[in-house]
mmCIF file with all atom_site columns, C-alpha atoms and ligand atoms in Angstrom:
data_model
loop_
_atom_site.group_PDB
_atom_site.id
_atom_site.type_symbol
_atom_site.label_atom_id
_atom_site.label_alt_id
_atom_site.label_comp_id
_atom_site.label_asym_id
_atom_site.label_entity_id
_atom_site.label_seq_id
_atom_site.pdbx_PDB_ins_code
_atom_site.Cartn_x
_atom_site.Cartn_y
_atom_site.Cartn_z
_atom_site.occupancy
_atom_site.B_iso_or_equiv
_atom_site.pdbx_formal_charge
_atom_site.auth_seq_id
_atom_site.auth_comp_id
_atom_site.auth_asym_id
_atom_site.auth_atom_id
_atom_site.pdbx_PDB_model_num
ATOM   1   C CA . UNK A 1 1   ? 19.236  -20.923 15.384  1.00 0.00 ? 1   UNK A CA 1
ATOM   2   C CA . UNK A 1 2   ? 19.444  -17.173 15.529  1.00 0.00 ? 2   UNK A CA 1
ATOM   3   C CA . UNK A 1 3   ? 16.763  -14.520 15.498  1.00 0.00 ? 3   UNK A CA 1
ATOM   4   C CA . UNK A 1 4   ? 16.492  -11.713 12.998  1.00 0.00 ? 4   UNK A CA 1
ATOM   5   C CA . UNK A 1 5   ? 14.789  -8.465  13.939  1.00 0.00 ? 5   UNK A CA 1
ATOM   6   C CA . UNK A 1 6   ? 13.155  -6.443  11.185  1.00 0.00 ? 6   UNK A CA 1
ATOM   7   C CA . UNK A 1 7   ? 12.425  -2.778  11.838  1.00 0.00 ? 7   UNK A CA 1
ATOM   8   C CA . UNK A 1 8   ? 10.089  -0.430  10.020  1.00 0.00 ? 8   UNK A CA 1
ATOM   9   C CA . UNK A 1 9   ? 10.519  3.333   9.929   1.00 0.00 ? 9   UNK A CA 1
ATOM   10  C CA . UNK A 1 10  ? 7.597   5.670   9.355   1.00 0.00 ? 10  UNK A CA 1
ATOM   11  C CA . UNK A 1 11  ? 7.238   9.436   9.654   1.00 0.00 ? 11  UNK A CA 1
ATOM   12  C CA . UNK A 1 12  ? 4.101   10.615  11.432  1.00 0.00 ? 12  UNK A CA 1
ATOM   13  C CA . UNK A 1 13  ? 2.554   13.984  10.600  1.00 0.00 ? 13  UNK A CA 1
ATOM   14  C CA . UNK A 1 14  ? -0.068  15.301  13.030  1.00 0.00 ? 14  UNK A CA 1
ATOM   15  C CA . UNK A 1 15  ? -2.247  16.538  10.188  1.00 0.00 ? 15  UNK A CA 1
ATOM   16  C CA . UNK A 1 16  ? -2.247  17.291  6.480   1.00 0.00 ? 16  UNK A CA 1
ATOM   17  C CA . UNK A 1 17  ? -1.165  20.864  7.192   1.00 0.00 ? 17  UNK A CA 1
ATOM   18  C CA . UNK A 1 18  ? 2.264   19.564  8.318   1.00 0.00 ? 18  UNK A CA 1
ATOM   19  C CA . UNK A 1 19  ? 2.918   17.977  4.908   1.00 0.00 ? 19  UNK A CA 1
ATOM   20  C CA . UNK A 1 20  ? 4.921   19.686  2.148   1.00 0.00 ? 20  UNK A CA 1
ATOM   21  C CA . UNK A 1 21  ? 2.629   21.790  -0.055  1.00 0.00 ? 21  UNK A CA 1
ATOM   22  C CA . UNK A 1 22  ? 2.943   19.470  -3.076  1.00 0.00 ? 22  UNK A CA 1
ATOM   23  C CA . UNK A 1 23  ? 1.885   16.486  -0.953  1.00 0.00 ? 23  UNK A CA 1
ATOM   24  C CA . UNK A 1 24  ? -1.031  18.435  0.563   1.00 0.00 ? 24  UNK A CA 1
ATOM   25  C CA . UNK A 1 25  ? -2.255  18.994  -2.984  1.00 0.00 ? 25  UNK A CA 1
ATOM   26  C CA . UNK A 1 26  ? -1.716  15.333  -3.808  1.00 0.00 ? 26  UNK A CA 1
ATOM   27  C CA . UNK A 1 27  ? -3.670  14.264  -0.711  1.00 0.00 ? 27  UNK A CA 1
ATOM   28  C CA . UNK A 1 28  ? -6.459  16.642  -1.677  1.00 0.00 ? 28  UNK A CA 1
ATOM   29  C CA . UNK A 1 29  ? -6.689  14.896  -5.048  1.00 0.00 ? 29  UNK A CA 1
ATOM   30  C CA . UNK A 1 30  ? -6.781  11.522  -3.273  1.00 0.00 ? 30  UNK A CA 1
ATOM   31  C CA . UNK A 1 31  ? -9.719  12.740  -1.143  1.00 0.00 ? 31  UNK A CA 1
ATOM   32  C CA . UNK A 1 32  ? -11.580 14.028  -4.183  1.00 0.00 ? 32  UNK A CA 1
ATOM   33  C CA . UNK A 1 33  ? -11.147 10.863  -6.232  1.00 0.00 ? 33  UNK A CA 1
ATOM   34  C CA . UNK A 1 34  ? -11.992 8.760   -3.162  1.00 0.00 ? 34  UNK A CA 1
ATOM   35  C CA . UNK A 1 35  ? -15.395 10.433  -3.087  1.00 0.00 ? 35  UNK A CA 1
ATOM   36  C CA . UNK A 1 36  ? -16.019 9.002   -6.562  1.00 0.00 ? 36  UNK A CA 1
ATOM   37  C CA . UNK A 1 37  ? -15.198 5.408   -5.552  1.00 0.00 ? 37  UNK A CA 1
ATOM   38  C CA . UNK A 1 38  ? -17.648 2.712   -6.638  1.00 0.00 ? 38  UNK A CA 1
ATOM   39  C CA . UNK A 1 39  ? -18.098 0.948   -3.302  1.00 0.00 ? 39  UNK A CA 1
ATOM   40  C CA . UNK A 1 40  ? -21.754 -0.126  -3.036  1.00 0.00 ? 40  UNK A CA 1
ATOM   41  C CA . UNK A 1 41  ? -20.887 -3.298  -1.085  1.00 0.00 ? 41  UNK A CA 1
ATOM   42  C CA . UNK A 1 42  ? -18.305 -2.257  1.489   1.00 0.00 ? 42  UNK A CA 1
ATOM   43  C CA . UNK A 1 43  ? -19.267 1.429   1.697   1.00 0.00 ? 43  UNK A CA 1
ATOM   44  C CA . UNK A 1 44  ? -15.555 1.942   2.233   1.00 0.00 ? 44  UNK A CA 1
ATOM   45  C CA . UNK A 1 45  ? -14.165 4.574   -0.097  1.00 0.00 ? 45  UNK A CA 1
ATOM   46  C CA . UNK A 1 46  ? -10.490 4.724   -0.939  1.00 0.00 ? 46  UNK A CA 1
ATOM   47  C CA . UNK A 1 47  ? -8.674  7.340   -3.021  1.00 0.00 ? 47  UNK A CA 1
ATOM   48  C CA . UNK A 1 48  ? -5.148  7.167   -4.413  1.00 0.00 ? 48  UNK A CA 1
ATOM   49  C CA . UNK A 1 49  ? -3.184  9.922   -6.125  1.00 0.00 ? 49  UNK A CA 1
ATOM   50  C CA . UNK A 1 50  ? 0.242   9.301   -7.645  1.00 0.00 ? 50  UNK A CA 1
ATOM   51  C CA . UNK A 1 51  ? 2.762   12.037  -8.346  1.00 0.00 ? 51  UNK A CA 1
ATOM   52  C CA . UNK A 1 52  ? 4.987   11.200  -11.298 1.00 0.00 ? 52  UNK A CA 1
ATOM   53  C CA . UNK A 1 53  ? 8.473   12.588  -11.878 1.00 0.00 ? 53  UNK A CA 1
ATOM   54  C CA . UNK A 1 54  ? 7.050   14.636  -14.786 1.00 0.00 ? 54  UNK A CA 1
ATOM   55  C CA . UNK A 1 55  ? 4.653   16.405  -12.396 1.00 0.00 ? 55  UNK A CA 1
ATOM   56  C CA . UNK A 1 56  ? 1.700   14.490  -13.856 1.00 0.00 ? 56  UNK A CA 1
ATOM   57  C CA . UNK A 1 57  ? -0.813  13.209  -11.278 1.00 0.00 ? 57  UNK A CA 1
ATOM   58  C CA . UNK A 1 58  ? -2.615  9.902   -11.811 1.00 0.00 ? 58  UNK A CA 1
ATOM   59  C CA . UNK A 1 59  ? -5.557  9.022   -9.584  1.00 0.00 ? 59  UNK A CA 1
ATOM   60  C CA . UNK A 1 60  ? -7.646  5.950   -8.831  1.00 0.00 ? 60  UNK A CA 1
ATOM   61  C CA . UNK A 1 61  ? -10.356 4.739   -6.492  1.00 0.00 ? 61  UNK A CA 1
ATOM   62  C CA . UNK A 1 62  ? -11.737 1.358   -5.523  1.00 0.00 ? 62  UNK A CA 1
ATOM   63  C CA . UNK A 1 63  ? -14.049 -0.322  -7.996  1.00 0.00 ? 63  UNK A CA 1
ATOM   64  C CA . UNK A 1 64  ? -16.216 -3.046  -6.511  1.00 0.00 ? 64  UNK A CA 1
ATOM   65  C CA . UNK A 1 65  ? -18.116 -5.867  -8.160  1.00 0.00 ? 65  UNK A CA 1
ATOM   66  C CA . UNK A 1 66  ? -21.102 -8.073  -7.246  1.00 0.00 ? 66  UNK A CA 1
ATOM   67  C CA . UNK A 1 67  ? -18.614 -10.931 -7.689  1.00 0.00 ? 67  UNK A CA 1
ATOM   68  C CA . UNK A 1 68  ? -16.518 -9.526  -4.829  1.00 0.00 ? 68  UNK A CA 1
ATOM   69  C CA . UNK A 1 69  ? -13.015 -10.715 -5.817  1.00 0.00 ? 69  UNK A CA 1
ATOM   70  C CA . UNK A 1 70  ? -13.451 -9.124  -9.251  1.00 0.00 ? 70  UNK A CA 1
ATOM   71  C CA . UNK A 1 71  ? -13.278 -5.676  -7.656  1.00 0.00 ? 71  UNK A CA 1
ATOM   72  C CA . UNK A 1 72  ? -10.053 -3.685  -7.480  1.00 0.00 ? 72  UNK A CA 1
ATOM   73  C CA . UNK A 1 73  ? -8.383  -1.516  -4.830  1.00 0.00 ? 73  UNK A CA 1
ATOM   74  C CA . UNK A 1 74  ? -7.769  2.183   -5.418  1.00 0.00 ? 74  UNK A CA 1
ATOM   75  C CA . UNK A 1 75  ? -3.985  1.831   -5.253  1.00 0.00 ? 75  UNK A CA 1
ATOM   76  C CA . UNK A 1 76  ? -3.862  -0.753  -8.019  1.00 0.00 ? 76  UNK A CA 1
ATOM   77  C CA . UNK A 1 77  ? -6.377  1.110   -10.193 1.00 0.00 ? 77  UNK A CA 1
ATOM   78  C CA . UNK A 1 78  ? -4.048  4.127   -9.966  1.00 0.00 ? 78  UNK A CA 1
ATOM   79  C CA . UNK A 1 79  ? -0.697  2.357   -10.319 1.00 0.00 ? 79  UNK A CA 1
ATOM   80  C CA . UNK A 1 80  ? -1.816  0.190   -13.252 1.00 0.00 ? 80  UNK A CA 1
ATOM   81  C CA . UNK A 1 81  ? -3.213  3.278   -14.942 1.00 0.00 ? 81  UNK A CA 1
ATOM   82  C CA . UNK A 1 82  ? 0.152   5.020   -14.474 1.00 0.00 ? 82  UNK A CA 1
ATOM   83  C CA . UNK A 1 83  ? 1.930   1.903   -15.764 1.00 0.00 ? 83  UNK A CA 1
ATOM   84  C CA . UNK A 1 84  ? -0.341  1.827   -18.811 1.00 0.00 ? 84  UNK A CA 1
ATOM   85  C CA . UNK A 1 85  ? -0.205  5.532   -19.679 1.00 0.00 ? 85  UNK A CA 1
ATOM   86  C CA . UNK A 1 86  ? 3.301   6.557   -18.558 1.00 0.00 ? 86  UNK A CA 1
ATOM   87  C CA . UNK A 1 87  ? 5.376   3.354   -18.497 1.00 0.00 ? 87  UNK A CA 1
ATOM   88  C CA . UNK A 1 88  ? 8.709   5.182   -18.639 1.00 0.00 ? 88  UNK A CA 1
ATOM   89  C CA . UNK A 1 89  ? 7.962   7.849   -16.005 1.00 0.00 ? 89  UNK A CA 1
ATOM   90  C CA . UNK A 1 90  ? 8.936   7.059   -12.405 1.00 0.00 ? 90  UNK A CA 1
ATOM   91  C CA . UNK A 1 91  ? 6.363   7.446   -9.630  1.00 0.00 ? 91  UNK A CA 1
ATOM   92  C CA . UNK A 1 92  ? 7.724   9.716   -6.906  1.00 0.00 ? 92  UNK A CA 1
ATOM   93  C CA . UNK A 1 93  ? 4.968   9.688   -4.306  1.00 0.00 ? 93  UNK A CA 1
ATOM   94  C CA . UNK A 1 94  ? 1.597   8.185   -3.558  1.00 0.00 ? 94  UNK A CA 1
ATOM   95  C CA . UNK A 1 95  ? -1.134  9.721   -1.348  1.00 0.00 ? 95  UNK A CA 1
ATOM   96  C CA . UNK A 1 96  ? -3.841  7.437   0.044   1.00 0.00 ? 96  UNK A CA 1
ATOM   97  C CA . UNK A 1 97  ? -6.964  8.176   1.983   1.00 0.00 ? 97  UNK A CA 1
ATOM   98  C CA . UNK A 1 98  ? -9.785  5.889   3.056   1.00 0.00 ? 98  UNK A CA 1
ATOM   99  C CA . UNK A 1 99  ? -13.027 6.227   4.887   1.00 0.00 ? 99  UNK A CA 1
ATOM   100 C CA . UNK A 1 100 ? -16.057 4.216   5.755   1.00 0.00 ? 100 UNK A CA 1
ATOM   101 C CA . UNK A 1 101 ? -19.373 5.856   4.932   1.00 0.00 ? 101 UNK A CA 1
ATOM   102 C CA . UNK A 1 102 ? -20.573 4.809   8.421   1.00 0.00 ? 102 UNK A CA 1
ATOM   103 C CA . UNK A 1 103 ? -17.703 6.332   10.339  1.00 0.00 ? 103 UNK A CA 1
ATOM   104 C CA . UNK A 1 104 ? -15.121 9.007   9.543   1.00 0.00 ? 104 UNK A CA 1
ATOM   105 C CA . UNK A 1 105 ? -11.899 7.314   10.522  1.00 0.00 ? 105 UNK A CA 1
ATOM   106 C CA . UNK A 1 106 ? -8.941  9.237   11.926  1.00 0.00 ? 106 UNK A CA 1
ATOM   107 C CA . UNK A 1 107 ? -6.668  6.193   11.839  1.00 0.00 ? 107 UNK A CA 1
ATOM   108 C CA . UNK A 1 108 ? -4.240  6.064   8.891   1.00 0.00 ? 108 UNK A CA 1
ATOM   109 C CA . UNK A 1 109 ? -5.278  3.247   6.531   1.00 0.00 ? 109 UNK A CA 1
ATOM   110 C CA . UNK A 1 110 ? -2.310  1.469   4.913   1.00 0.00 ? 110 UNK A CA 1
ATOM   111 C CA . UNK A 1 111 ? -2.423  -0.240  1.516   1.00 0.00 ? 111 UNK A CA 1
ATOM   112 C CA . UNK A 1 112 ? -3.477  -3.906  1.659   1.00 0.00 ? 112 UNK A CA 1
ATOM   113 C CA . UNK A 1 113 ? -0.965  -6.697  1.108   1.00 0.00 ? 113 UNK A CA 1
ATOM   114 C CA . UNK A 1 114 ? -1.809  -7.198  -2.569  1.00 0.00 ? 114 UNK A CA 1
ATOM   115 C CA . UNK A 1 115 ? -1.397  -3.478  -3.239  1.00 0.00 ? 115 UNK A CA 1
ATOM   116 C CA . UNK A 1 116 ? 1.951   -3.433  -1.427  1.00 0.00 ? 116 UNK A CA 1
ATOM   117 C CA . UNK A 1 117 ? 3.109   -6.204  -3.745  1.00 0.00 ? 117 UNK A CA 1
ATOM   118 C CA . UNK A 1 118 ? 1.902   -4.234  -6.789  1.00 0.00 ? 118 UNK A CA 1
ATOM   119 C CA . UNK A 1 119 ? 3.670   -1.077  -5.574  1.00 0.00 ? 119 UNK A CA 1
ATOM   120 C CA . UNK A 1 120 ? 6.820   -3.163  -4.979  1.00 0.00 ? 120 UNK A CA 1
ATOM   121 C CA . UNK A 1 121 ? 6.792   -4.272  -8.619  1.00 0.00 ? 121 UNK A CA 1
ATOM   122 C CA . UNK A 1 122 ? 6.902   -0.657  -9.780  1.00 0.00 ? 122 UNK A CA 1
ATOM   123 C CA . UNK A 1 123 ? 9.637   0.336   -7.325  1.00 0.00 ? 123 UNK A CA 1
ATOM   124 C CA . UNK A 1 124 ? 11.776  -2.509  -8.637  1.00 0.00 ? 124 UNK A CA 1
ATOM   125 C CA . UNK A 1 125 ? 10.900  -1.636  -12.253 1.00 0.00 ? 125 UNK A CA 1
ATOM   126 C CA . UNK A 1 126 ? 11.795  2.049   -11.893 1.00 0.00 ? 126 UNK A CA 1
ATOM   127 C CA . UNK A 1 127 ? 14.780  1.407   -9.561  1.00 0.00 ? 127 UNK A CA 1
ATOM   128 C CA . UNK A 1 128 ? 13.755  4.214   -7.203  1.00 0.00 ? 128 UNK A CA 1
ATOM   129 C CA . UNK A 1 129 ? 11.589  4.330   -4.077  1.00 0.00 ? 129 UNK A CA 1
ATOM   130 C CA . UNK A 1 130 ? 7.991   5.523   -3.967  1.00 0.00 ? 130 UNK A CA 1
ATOM   131 C CA . UNK A 1 131 ? 7.083   7.591   -0.889  1.00 0.00 ? 131 UNK A CA 1
ATOM   132 C CA . UNK A 1 132 ? 3.705   6.464   0.446   1.00 0.00 ? 132 UNK A CA 1
ATOM   133 C CA . UNK A 1 133 ? 1.596   8.888   2.504   1.00 0.00 ? 133 UNK A CA 1
ATOM   134 C CA . UNK A 1 134 ? -1.551  7.375   4.006   1.00 0.00 ? 134 UNK A CA 1
ATOM   135 C CA . UNK A 1 135 ? -4.338  8.580   6.261   1.00 0.00 ? 135 UNK A CA 1
ATOM   136 C CA . UNK A 1 136 ? -7.940  7.947   7.227   1.00 0.00 ? 136 UNK A CA 1
ATOM   137 C CA . UNK A 1 137 ? -10.578 10.540  6.479   1.00 0.00 ? 137 UNK A CA 1
ATOM   138 C CA . UNK A 1 138 ? -8.998  13.149  8.769   1.00 0.00 ? 138 UNK A CA 1
ATOM   139 C CA . UNK A 1 139 ? -6.212  13.249  11.336  1.00 0.00 ? 139 UNK A CA 1
ATOM   140 C CA . UNK A 1 140 ? -2.630  12.142  11.192  1.00 0.00 ? 140 UNK A CA 1
ATOM   141 C CA . UNK A 1 141 ? -0.728  11.035  8.124   1.00 0.00 ? 141 UNK A CA 1
ATOM   142 C CA . UNK A 1 142 ? 1.865   8.252   8.045   1.00 0.00 ? 142 UNK A CA 1
ATOM   143 C CA . UNK A 1 143 ? 4.697   8.355   5.558   1.00 0.00 ? 143 UNK A CA 1
ATOM   144 C CA . UNK A 1 144 ? 6.733   5.403   4.394   1.00 0.00 ? 144 UNK A CA 1
ATOM   145 C CA . UNK A 1 145 ? 9.815   6.341   2.340   1.00 0.00 ? 145 UNK A CA 1
ATOM   146 C CA . UNK A 1 146 ? 9.540   3.147   0.335   1.00 0.00 ? 146 UNK A CA 1
ATOM   147 C CA . UNK A 1 147 ? 7.146   0.224   0.066   1.00 0.00 ? 147 UNK A CA 1
ATOM   148 C CA . UNK A 1 148 ? 10.000  -1.801  1.595   1.00 0.00 ? 148 UNK A CA 1
ATOM   149 C CA . UNK A 1 149 ? 9.122   -0.237  4.963   1.00 0.00 ? 149 UNK A CA 1
ATOM   150 C CA . UNK A 1 150 ? 5.619   -1.712  4.639   1.00 0.00 ? 150 UNK A CA 1
ATOM   151 C CA . UNK A 1 151 ? 6.625   -4.968  2.979   1.00 0.00 ? 151 UNK A CA 1
ATOM   152 C CA . UNK A 1 152 ? 9.821   -6.378  4.415   1.00 0.00 ? 152 UNK A CA 1
ATOM   153 C CA . UNK A 1 153 ? 11.182  -9.571  2.827   1.00 0.00 ? 153 UNK A CA 1
ATOM   154 C CA . UNK A 1 154 ? 9.831   -8.363  -0.474  1.00 0.00 ? 154 UNK A CA 1
ATOM   155 C CA . UNK A 1 155 ? 9.312   -10.935 -3.228  1.00 0.00 ? 155 UNK A CA 1
ATOM   156 C CA . UNK A 1 156 ? 10.642  -9.551  -6.487  1.00 0.00 ? 156 UNK A CA 1
ATOM   157 C CA . UNK A 1 157 ? 11.954  -10.695 -9.837  1.00 0.00 ? 157 UNK A CA 1
ATOM   158 C CA . UNK A 1 158 ? 15.407  -11.450 -8.428  1.00 0.00 ? 158 UNK A CA 1
ATOM   159 C CA . UNK A 1 159 ? 14.010  -14.792 -7.194  1.00 0.00 ? 159 UNK A CA 1
ATOM   160 C CA . UNK A 1 160 ? 12.901  -15.713 -10.705 1.00 0.00 ? 160 UNK A CA 1
ATOM   161 C CA . UNK A 1 161 ? 16.436  -15.708 -12.187 1.00 0.00 ? 161 UNK A CA 1
HETATM 162 N N1 . THU B 2 .   ? -9.514  -1.267  -0.557  1.00 0.00 ? 201 THU B N1 1
HETATM 163 C C1 . THU B 2 .   ? -8.684  -0.449  -1.277  1.00 0.00 ? 201 THU B C1 1
HETATM 164 O O1 . THU B 2 .   ? -9.121  0.219   -2.230  1.00 0.00 ? 201 THU B O1 1
HETATM 165 N N2 . THU B 2 .   ? -7.388  -0.388  -0.920  1.00 0.00 ? 201 THU B N2 1
HETATM 166 C C2 . THU B 2 .   ? -6.826  -1.086  0.095   1.00 0.00 ? 201 THU B C2 1
HETATM 167 O O2 . THU B 2 .   ? -5.610  -1.069  0.265   1.00 0.00 ? 201 THU B O2 1
HETATM 168 C C3 . THU B 2 .   ? -7.676  -1.831  1.014   1.00 0.00 ? 201 THU B C3 1
HETATM 169 C C4 . THU B 2 .   ? -9.059  -2.068  0.554   1.00 0.00 ? 201 THU B C4 1
HETATM 170 C C5 . THU B 2 .   ? -10.918 -1.369  -0.954  1.00 0.00 ? 201 THU B C5 1
HETATM 171 C C6 . THU B 2 .   ? -11.283 -2.705  -1.541  1.00 0.00 ? 201 THU B C6 1
HETATM 172 C C7 . THU B 2 .   ? -12.769 -2.745  -1.265  1.00 0.00 ? 201 THU B C7 1
HETATM 173 O O3 . THU B 2 .   ? -13.434 -2.070  -2.303  1.00 0.00 ? 201 THU B O3 1
HETATM 174 C C8 . THU B 2 .   ? -12.926 -1.946  0.018   1.00 0.00 ? 201 THU B C8 1
HETATM 175 O O4 . THU B 2 .   ? -11.737 -1.174  0.159   1.00 0.00 ? 201 THU B O4 1
HETATM 176 C C9 . THU B 2 .   ? -13.119 -2.783  1.269   1.00 0.00 ? 201 THU B C9 1
HETATM 177 O O5 . THU B 2 .   ? -12.112 -3.721  1.411   1.00 0.00 ? 201 THU B O5 1
#
């Protein structure tokens, strides 16, 4: 038996103002679309903004449902929209922000496991990494250069051969 150590690398920015200008704008769009989330059950609003290689920005927010599992996370609303509208255009970066209506969180909120798997599918499809920037309502921003940093031992189509 031997042990395997898996490391994750993230960049930490003290605040949005430390981000490159284009990503500040992307994060601003994530905040704005997050405000429009339909989250009457959790009162937890999430916004996602994707920057495509063409410069196009695609946004999404969480959409809840009285039948809870029928709802959808912001990240997947956005990435499936991009996949539907611009299937041939790679996604370069993703900005995510989340906040509870009760409390303005300063802790960066990462994408959930199911969303990581969905993002992984698109990285594999486009054969290039997607930078993921995520934050709470205010405060520091974490950056992952690829979903692989957030989802080691990724399950992808190579196992289906
Ligand atoms: N949510 C997202 O939109 N993205 C995530 O990565 C985590 C959770 C949403 C789903 C639900 O509407 C609410 O946040 C509470 O879980």
